[in-house]
Amino acid sequence: LYRSGPGLPPSCQSSNVAFLNGVSGPFWYASGATVQVLLFGIIAVEIKRKAPNAHTVCEIVRARWGTAAHVCFLCFCFLTNTIVTAMLLLGGAAVVTALTGLNVYLASFLAPIGVIFYTLAGGLKATFLASYIHSAIVHGVLVTFVLLVYCFSPSLGSPSAVFNNLEFAASPTRDCRLTNPGQVCGPVEGNYEGSYMTMLSSGGFMFGVVNIVGNFGAVFLDNGYWMSAIAARPSSTHRGYILGGLVWFAVPFSLGSSLGLACLALGLPITVEEASRGLVPPRLQLLLWGCWGGAYTHYGVHGRYVGRVCRAPCGFLAYDLRCLSDVYQPEGDRAADPVLLSGFRA
């Protein structure tokens, strides 16, 4: 469930909004993803009860409301999968390009190759297994980041050190002439007293509104969620979505409030453009670990990249299922009807 989360993975996006808006950024990012996942759990249970033989949400719409509504939902769902899959591939390619120098177009084309092979061999089960393994690796690396910032880092190592450095970073008396062009410096515009440690942030609030509204479309029109709901056992569906919603708050908030704020506290020369491309976490890791962290940095980037790519198979399978169940079948004599979708046969 967490692997199928909407939008960009938390290691990059939550750190970015924390870098720009302070502590309110990761809070609104985490909240914007949690609400939809928890609400979708209710629909997932009803899908298993009322249409256990359905393959896609558009199939249910066609059986209930007819062809016109079916075509409308089909267009929205195809657009959603296109946007989400492209966002994941391009975001991962940008991180790899920034740290390795690999051409961004080549990185975007190489990413789906391994995914295509194991998806072709194992189908939906293979994507679940690969996603579980990749998510375990990624979360192991990310938990290490959090502990390093607040416990073991020689530069920070404690919450009080992070707080004091953030107060200095947002101080009106800070000399911004000593920073690089484009680097964030001084009080935060739109935040209460210009502080990074406040929830009264107009920029963070506006991001939260856009994030919550936008993620409703990214969740409820993404066939990857519907496939997970249909494939799961009814007894485990509600527990999975409740736990997934809780994780979707805990992980992005902890990562953003550690990685993003640590970059500000240490005064890393990162521009707003670089932060928007998800380069805050890898830059921080290189600084904290130096030469010894080179290999682990490469491993961490690969883990984050795989975390992005392992989301893509659901997008690919969603395209395949919609073409089969919503385009091919309705044109022949195998059109979905309410009797078969509900699990009853005459």
Short mmCIF file of C-alpha atoms in Angstrom, two decimals:
data_model
loop_
_atom_site.label_atom_id
_atom_site.label_comp_id
_atom_site.label_asym_id
_atom_site.label_seq_id
_atom_site.Cartn_x
_atom_site.Cartn_y
_atom_site.Cartn_z
CA LEU A 1 0.00 0.00 0.00
CA TYR A 2 2.71 2.44 0.93
CA ARG A 3 4.66 1.55 -2.21
CA SER A 4 1.60 2.47 -4.27
CA GLY A 5 1.31 5.86 -2.61
CA PRO A 6 0.34 8.90 -4.67
CA GLY A 7 2.82 11.35 -6.06
CA LEU A 8 6.54 11.46 -5.51
CA PRO A 9 8.23 9.22 -2.93
CA PRO A 10 8.62 10.81 0.50
CA SER A 11 12.42 10.90 0.58
CA CYS A 12 12.45 13.55 -2.14
CA GLN A 13 9.17 15.46 -2.10
CA SER A 14 8.70 15.80 1.66
CA SER A 15 12.32 16.92 2.03
CA ASN A 16 11.76 19.46 -0.73
CA VAL A 17 8.72 21.08 0.90
CA ALA A 18 10.53 21.08 4.26
CA PHE A 19 13.46 22.83 2.61
CA LEU A 20 11.15 25.49 1.17
CA ASN A 21 8.50 25.96 3.89
CA GLY A 22 9.96 24.54 7.08
CA VAL A 23 8.31 22.01 9.39
CA SER A 24 4.81 22.70 8.03
CA GLY A 25 5.77 21.32 4.60
CA PRO A 26 6.23 17.63 5.52
CA PHE A 27 3.18 17.78 7.79
CA TRP A 28 0.91 18.87 4.94
CA TYR A 29 2.58 16.45 2.54
CA ALA A 30 1.97 13.53 4.89
CA SER A 31 -1.60 14.62 5.65
CA GLY A 32 -2.42 15.01 1.97
CA ALA A 33 -1.61 11.38 1.26
CA THR A 34 -3.08 9.84 4.42
CA VAL A 35 -6.67 11.01 3.99
CA GLN A 36 -7.17 9.42 0.59
CA VAL A 37 -5.63 6.08 1.53
CA LEU A 38 -7.83 5.76 4.63
CA LEU A 39 -10.99 6.68 2.71
CA PHE A 40 -10.13 4.29 -0.10
CA GLY A 41 -10.07 1.44 2.44
CA ILE A 42 -13.87 1.78 2.75
CA ILE A 43 -14.29 1.48 -1.00
CA ALA A 44 -11.89 -1.47 -1.11
CA VAL A 45 -14.07 -3.44 1.31
CA GLU A 46 -17.23 -2.64 -0.67
CA ILE A 47 -15.56 -3.69 -3.93
CA LYS A 48 -14.81 -7.14 -2.50
CA ARG A 49 -18.39 -7.45 -1.27
CA LYS A 50 -20.34 -6.21 -4.30
CA ALA A 51 -18.09 -6.84 -7.32
CA PRO A 52 -15.53 -9.55 -6.49
CA ASN A 53 -15.07 -10.56 -10.15
CA ALA A 54 -14.31 -7.04 -11.40
CA HIS A 55 -10.91 -6.27 -12.91
CA THR A 56 -10.99 -2.47 -13.15
CA VAL A 57 -13.07 0.37 -11.74
CA CYS A 58 -14.16 1.34 -15.27
CA GLU A 59 -15.65 -2.12 -15.68
CA ILE A 60 -17.88 -1.47 -12.68
CA VAL A 61 -18.84 1.97 -13.99
CA ARG A 62 -19.89 0.48 -17.34
CA ALA A 63 -22.05 -2.18 -15.71
CA ARG A 64 -23.72 0.37 -13.44
CA TRP A 65 -24.06 3.57 -15.50
CA GLY A 66 -23.57 2.57 -19.14
CA THR A 67 -21.25 3.41 -22.01
CA ALA A 68 -21.13 7.22 -21.68
CA ALA A 69 -19.93 7.18 -18.08
CA HIS A 70 -17.58 4.31 -18.93
CA VAL A 71 -15.82 6.32 -21.66
CA CYS A 72 -15.56 9.38 -19.39
CA PHE A 73 -13.97 7.43 -16.53
CA LEU A 74 -11.72 5.56 -18.96
CA CYS A 75 -10.22 8.81 -20.27
CA PHE A 76 -9.61 10.15 -16.76
CA CYS A 77 -8.01 6.88 -15.62
CA PHE A 78 -5.70 6.68 -18.63
CA LEU A 79 -4.56 10.26 -18.04
CA THR A 80 -3.95 9.55 -14.35
CA ASN A 81 -1.77 6.53 -15.07
CA THR A 82 0.15 8.48 -17.71
CA ILE A 83 0.89 11.38 -15.36
CA VAL A 84 1.80 9.21 -12.34
CA THR A 85 4.06 6.84 -14.30
CA ALA A 86 5.83 9.70 -16.10
CA MET A 87 6.33 11.55 -12.81
CA LEU A 88 7.91 8.50 -11.18
CA LEU A 89 10.26 7.74 -14.07
CA LEU A 90 11.39 11.34 -14.60
CA GLY A 91 11.84 11.97 -10.88
CA GLY A 92 14.05 8.92 -10.46
CA ALA A 93 16.01 9.77 -13.60
CA ALA A 94 16.67 13.30 -12.31
CA VAL A 95 18.23 11.97 -9.09
CA VAL A 96 20.44 9.47 -10.93
CA THR A 97 21.51 12.11 -13.46
CA ALA A 98 22.46 14.61 -10.77
CA LEU A 99 24.69 12.14 -8.90
CA THR A 100 26.15 10.02 -11.71
CA GLY A 101 26.08 12.24 -14.79
CA LEU A 102 24.03 9.73 -16.76
CA ASN A 103 21.92 11.25 -19.51
CA VAL A 104 18.41 11.89 -18.19
CA TYR A 105 16.77 10.47 -21.33
CA LEU A 106 18.87 7.31 -21.13
CA ALA A 107 18.06 6.89 -17.44
CA SER A 108 14.34 7.25 -18.18
CA PHE A 109 14.46 4.55 -20.85
CA LEU A 110 16.64 2.13 -18.84
CA ALA A 111 14.40 2.25 -15.77
CA PRO A 112 11.46 0.17 -17.09
CA ILE A 113 13.58 -2.60 -18.66
CA GLY A 114 14.05 -4.72 -15.54
CA VAL A 115 10.50 -3.98 -14.45
CA ILE A 116 9.13 -5.24 -17.77
CA PHE A 117 10.92 -8.58 -17.43
CA TYR A 118 9.70 -9.55 -13.96
CA THR A 119 6.23 -8.15 -14.59
CA LEU A 120 6.00 -10.23 -17.77
CA ALA A 121 7.20 -13.34 -15.94
CA GLY A 122 5.17 -13.10 -12.74
CA GLY A 123 2.39 -10.59 -13.33
CA LEU A 124 0.76 -8.90 -10.35
CA LYS A 125 2.29 -11.33 -7.82
CA ALA A 126 5.78 -10.46 -9.05
CA THR A 127 5.13 -6.75 -8.59
CA PHE A 128 3.91 -7.31 -5.03
CA LEU A 129 6.99 -9.38 -4.12
CA ALA A 130 9.45 -7.01 -5.78
CA SER A 131 7.77 -4.00 -4.21
CA TYR A 132 7.94 -5.57 -0.75
CA ILE A 133 11.67 -6.26 -1.09
CA HIS A 134 12.46 -2.85 -2.56
CA SER A 135 10.40 -1.05 0.07
CA ALA A 136 12.22 -2.90 2.87
CA ILE A 137 15.59 -1.83 1.44
CA VAL A 138 14.50 1.76 0.94
CA HIS A 139 13.03 2.11 4.43
CA GLY A 140 16.16 0.64 5.99
CA VAL A 141 18.26 3.32 4.31
CA LEU A 142 15.82 6.10 5.18
CA VAL A 143 15.58 5.17 8.87
CA THR A 144 19.37 5.33 8.93
CA PHE A 145 19.14 8.91 7.65
CA VAL A 146 16.80 9.96 10.46
CA LEU A 147 18.94 8.41 13.19
CA LEU A 148 22.08 9.93 11.73
CA VAL A 149 20.69 13.47 11.72
CA TYR A 150 19.24 13.49 15.24
CA CYS A 151 21.53 11.07 17.09
CA PHE A 152 24.90 10.25 15.51
CA SER A 153 25.93 13.13 13.24
CA PRO A 154 29.02 15.05 14.42
CA SER A 155 27.67 18.21 12.75
CA LEU A 156 24.20 18.04 14.32
CA GLY A 157 23.49 14.94 16.40
CA SER A 158 20.65 16.31 18.56
CA PRO A 159 17.27 18.05 18.13
CA SER A 160 18.54 21.12 20.01
CA ALA A 161 21.44 21.56 17.58
CA VAL A 162 19.07 21.33 14.61
CA PHE A 163 16.71 23.88 16.21
CA ASN A 164 19.47 26.38 17.00
CA ASN A 165 20.91 26.16 13.50
CA LEU A 166 17.47 26.66 11.96
CA GLU A 167 16.93 29.76 14.10
CA PHE A 168 20.20 31.14 12.81
CA ALA A 169 19.35 30.22 9.18
CA ALA A 170 16.10 32.23 9.38
CA SER A 171 17.59 35.12 11.34
CA PRO A 172 17.11 38.59 9.79
CA THR A 173 20.68 39.46 10.77
CA ARG A 174 22.21 36.66 8.70
CA ASP A 175 24.57 37.94 6.01
CA CYS A 176 23.23 36.42 2.79
CA ARG A 177 26.16 37.80 0.79
CA LEU A 178 28.17 34.81 1.98
CA THR A 179 25.80 32.31 0.34
CA ASN A 180 25.75 31.06 -3.23
CA PRO A 181 23.40 32.61 -5.82
CA GLY A 182 19.96 31.02 -5.61
CA GLN A 183 20.55 29.52 -2.16
CA VAL A 184 17.81 29.88 0.46
CA CYS A 185 18.82 32.45 3.06
CA GLY A 186 17.16 34.54 5.76
CA PRO A 187 13.54 34.60 7.01
CA VAL A 188 10.98 32.50 5.17
CA GLU A 189 8.44 34.57 3.28
CA GLY A 190 4.91 33.74 4.42
CA ASN A 191 5.95 32.04 7.67
CA TYR A 192 5.16 33.46 11.11
CA GLU A 193 8.15 35.61 12.13
CA GLY A 194 10.03 34.08 9.18
CA SER A 195 10.76 30.91 11.17
CA TYR A 196 11.20 27.40 9.80
CA MET A 197 9.81 25.94 13.04
CA THR A 198 6.22 27.17 12.74
CA MET A 199 3.01 25.66 11.42
CA LEU A 200 1.69 29.15 10.53
CA SER A 201 2.97 29.10 6.97
CA SER A 202 0.99 30.40 4.00
CA GLY A 203 3.20 28.51 1.56
CA GLY A 204 2.85 25.27 3.48
CA PHE A 205 -0.92 25.70 3.79
CA MET A 206 -1.35 26.34 0.06
CA PHE A 207 0.76 23.29 -0.71
CA GLY A 208 -1.39 21.25 1.67
CA VAL A 209 -4.62 22.29 -0.05
CA VAL A 210 -3.26 21.50 -3.51
CA ASN A 211 -1.76 18.23 -2.29
CA ILE A 212 -4.96 16.98 -0.64
CA VAL A 213 -7.20 17.87 -3.59
CA GLY A 214 -4.78 16.55 -6.20
CA ASN A 215 -4.14 13.27 -4.43
CA PHE A 216 -7.84 12.39 -4.50
CA GLY A 217 -7.52 12.05 -8.26
CA ALA A 218 -4.17 10.29 -8.01
CA VAL A 219 -5.66 7.65 -5.68
CA PHE A 220 -9.26 7.12 -6.75
CA LEU A 221 -8.47 7.16 -10.49
CA ASP A 222 -5.34 5.02 -10.22
CA ASN A 223 -6.09 1.43 -11.16
CA GLY A 224 -3.09 0.27 -9.12
CA TYR A 225 -5.10 0.86 -5.94
CA TRP A 226 -8.12 -0.90 -7.39
CA MET A 227 -5.99 -3.88 -8.41
CA SER A 228 -4.59 -4.12 -4.89
CA ALA A 229 -8.10 -3.95 -3.42
CA ILE A 230 -9.41 -6.65 -5.76
CA ALA A 231 -6.41 -8.96 -5.29
CA ALA A 232 -6.39 -8.77 -1.47
CA ARG A 233 -8.37 -11.02 0.83
CA PRO A 234 -11.44 -9.32 2.35
CA SER A 235 -10.23 -10.15 5.86
CA SER A 236 -6.95 -8.28 5.34
CA THR A 237 -8.14 -5.40 3.14
CA HIS A 238 -9.30 -3.04 5.91
CA ARG A 239 -6.25 -3.71 8.09
CA GLY A 240 -3.90 -3.11 5.18
CA TYR A 241 -5.42 0.22 4.25
CA ILE A 242 -5.55 1.46 7.84
CA LEU A 243 -1.90 0.56 8.43
CA GLY A 244 -0.96 1.97 5.03
CA GLY A 245 -2.63 5.26 5.87
CA LEU A 246 -0.78 5.48 9.19
CA VAL A 247 2.56 4.71 7.55
CA TRP A 248 1.84 7.31 4.90
CA PHE A 249 1.83 9.94 7.64
CA ALA A 250 4.71 8.71 9.78
CA VAL A 251 7.33 8.14 7.10
CA PRO A 252 7.04 11.36 5.03
CA PHE A 253 6.77 13.56 8.11
CA SER A 254 9.81 12.04 9.82
CA LEU A 255 11.90 12.09 6.66
CA GLY A 256 11.00 15.62 5.67
CA SER A 257 11.50 17.00 9.16
CA SER A 258 14.95 15.40 9.34
CA LEU A 259 16.49 15.51 5.85
CA GLY A 260 15.01 18.79 4.66
CA LEU A 261 15.54 20.64 7.93
CA ALA A 262 19.06 19.24 8.30
CA CYS A 263 20.03 20.69 4.91
CA LEU A 264 18.81 24.09 6.10
CA ALA A 265 20.51 23.74 9.46
CA LEU A 266 23.85 22.91 7.85
CA GLY A 267 23.51 25.63 5.22
CA LEU A 268 24.08 23.40 2.21
CA PRO A 269 24.48 25.34 -1.07
CA ILE A 270 21.30 23.92 -2.64
CA THR A 271 19.17 26.13 -4.86
CA VAL A 272 15.39 26.02 -5.07
CA GLU A 273 15.61 24.46 -8.52
CA GLU A 274 17.86 21.65 -7.27
CA ALA A 275 15.58 21.01 -4.31
CA SER A 276 12.54 20.76 -6.59
CA ARG A 277 14.32 17.96 -8.47
CA GLY A 278 14.64 15.90 -5.28
CA LEU A 279 18.35 16.44 -4.65
CA VAL A 280 18.11 17.35 -0.96
CA PRO A 281 18.50 13.79 0.48
CA PRO A 282 21.52 12.70 -1.64
CA ARG A 283 23.37 15.99 -1.06
CA LEU A 284 22.90 15.66 2.70
CA GLN A 285 24.13 12.08 2.71
CA LEU A 286 27.29 12.99 0.82
CA LEU A 287 28.03 15.76 3.32
CA LEU A 288 27.44 13.72 6.47
CA TRP A 289 29.32 10.58 5.39
CA GLY A 290 31.99 11.93 3.09
CA CYS A 291 34.19 9.38 1.31
CA TRP A 292 32.98 6.49 3.47
CA GLY A 293 29.44 7.24 2.44
CA GLY A 294 30.18 7.18 -1.28
CA ALA A 295 29.23 3.55 -1.77
CA TYR A 296 26.26 3.83 0.55
CA THR A 297 25.14 6.97 -1.25
CA HIS A 298 25.11 5.05 -4.51
CA TYR A 299 23.17 2.28 -2.79
CA GLY A 300 20.73 4.74 -1.27
CA VAL A 301 20.11 6.44 -4.60
CA HIS A 302 19.57 3.06 -6.20
CA GLY A 303 17.14 2.17 -3.43
CA ARG A 304 15.18 5.37 -3.91
CA TYR A 305 15.29 4.88 -7.67
CA VAL A 306 14.03 1.33 -7.34
CA GLY A 307 11.40 2.60 -4.92
CA ARG A 308 10.15 4.84 -7.69
CA VAL A 309 10.42 2.22 -10.40
CA CYS A 310 8.66 -0.51 -8.41
CA ARG A 311 5.58 1.72 -8.49
CA ALA A 312 5.61 1.66 -12.31
CA PRO A 313 4.47 -1.99 -12.85
CA CYS A 314 1.05 -1.15 -11.43
CA GLY A 315 0.85 1.60 -14.01
CA PHE A 316 1.83 -0.79 -16.79
CA LEU A 317 -0.60 -3.46 -15.60
CA ALA A 318 -3.30 -0.83 -15.23
CA TYR A 319 -2.91 0.06 -18.90
CA ASP A 320 -3.04 -3.62 -19.88
CA LEU A 321 -6.10 -4.36 -17.76
CA ARG A 322 -7.99 -1.35 -19.03
CA CYS A 323 -7.21 -2.17 -22.65
CA LEU A 324 -8.37 -5.75 -22.08
CA SER A 325 -11.35 -5.27 -19.77
CA ASP A 326 -12.57 -1.84 -20.87
CA VAL A 327 -11.66 -1.59 -24.56
CA TYR A 328 -11.34 -5.11 -26.02
CA GLN A 329 -14.01 -6.98 -24.08
CA PRO A 330 -16.88 -4.47 -24.52
CA GLU A 331 -16.33 -4.57 -28.30
CA GLY A 332 -16.85 -8.34 -28.46
CA ASP A 333 -19.32 -10.71 -26.92
CA ARG A 334 -17.47 -10.74 -23.58
CA ALA A 335 -18.80 -7.46 -22.25
CA ALA A 336 -18.92 -7.15 -18.47
CA ASP A 337 -22.38 -7.43 -17.00
CA PRO A 338 -23.58 -6.81 -13.43
CA VAL A 339 -24.39 -10.49 -12.86
CA LEU A 340 -20.86 -11.73 -13.55
CA LEU A 341 -19.18 -8.84 -11.73
CA SER A 342 -21.14 -9.51 -8.56
CA GLY A 343 -19.95 -13.12 -8.52
CA PHE A 344 -23.19 -14.86 -9.47
CA ARG A 345 -23.70 -16.98 -12.56
CA ALA A 346 -27.03 -18.02 -13.97
#
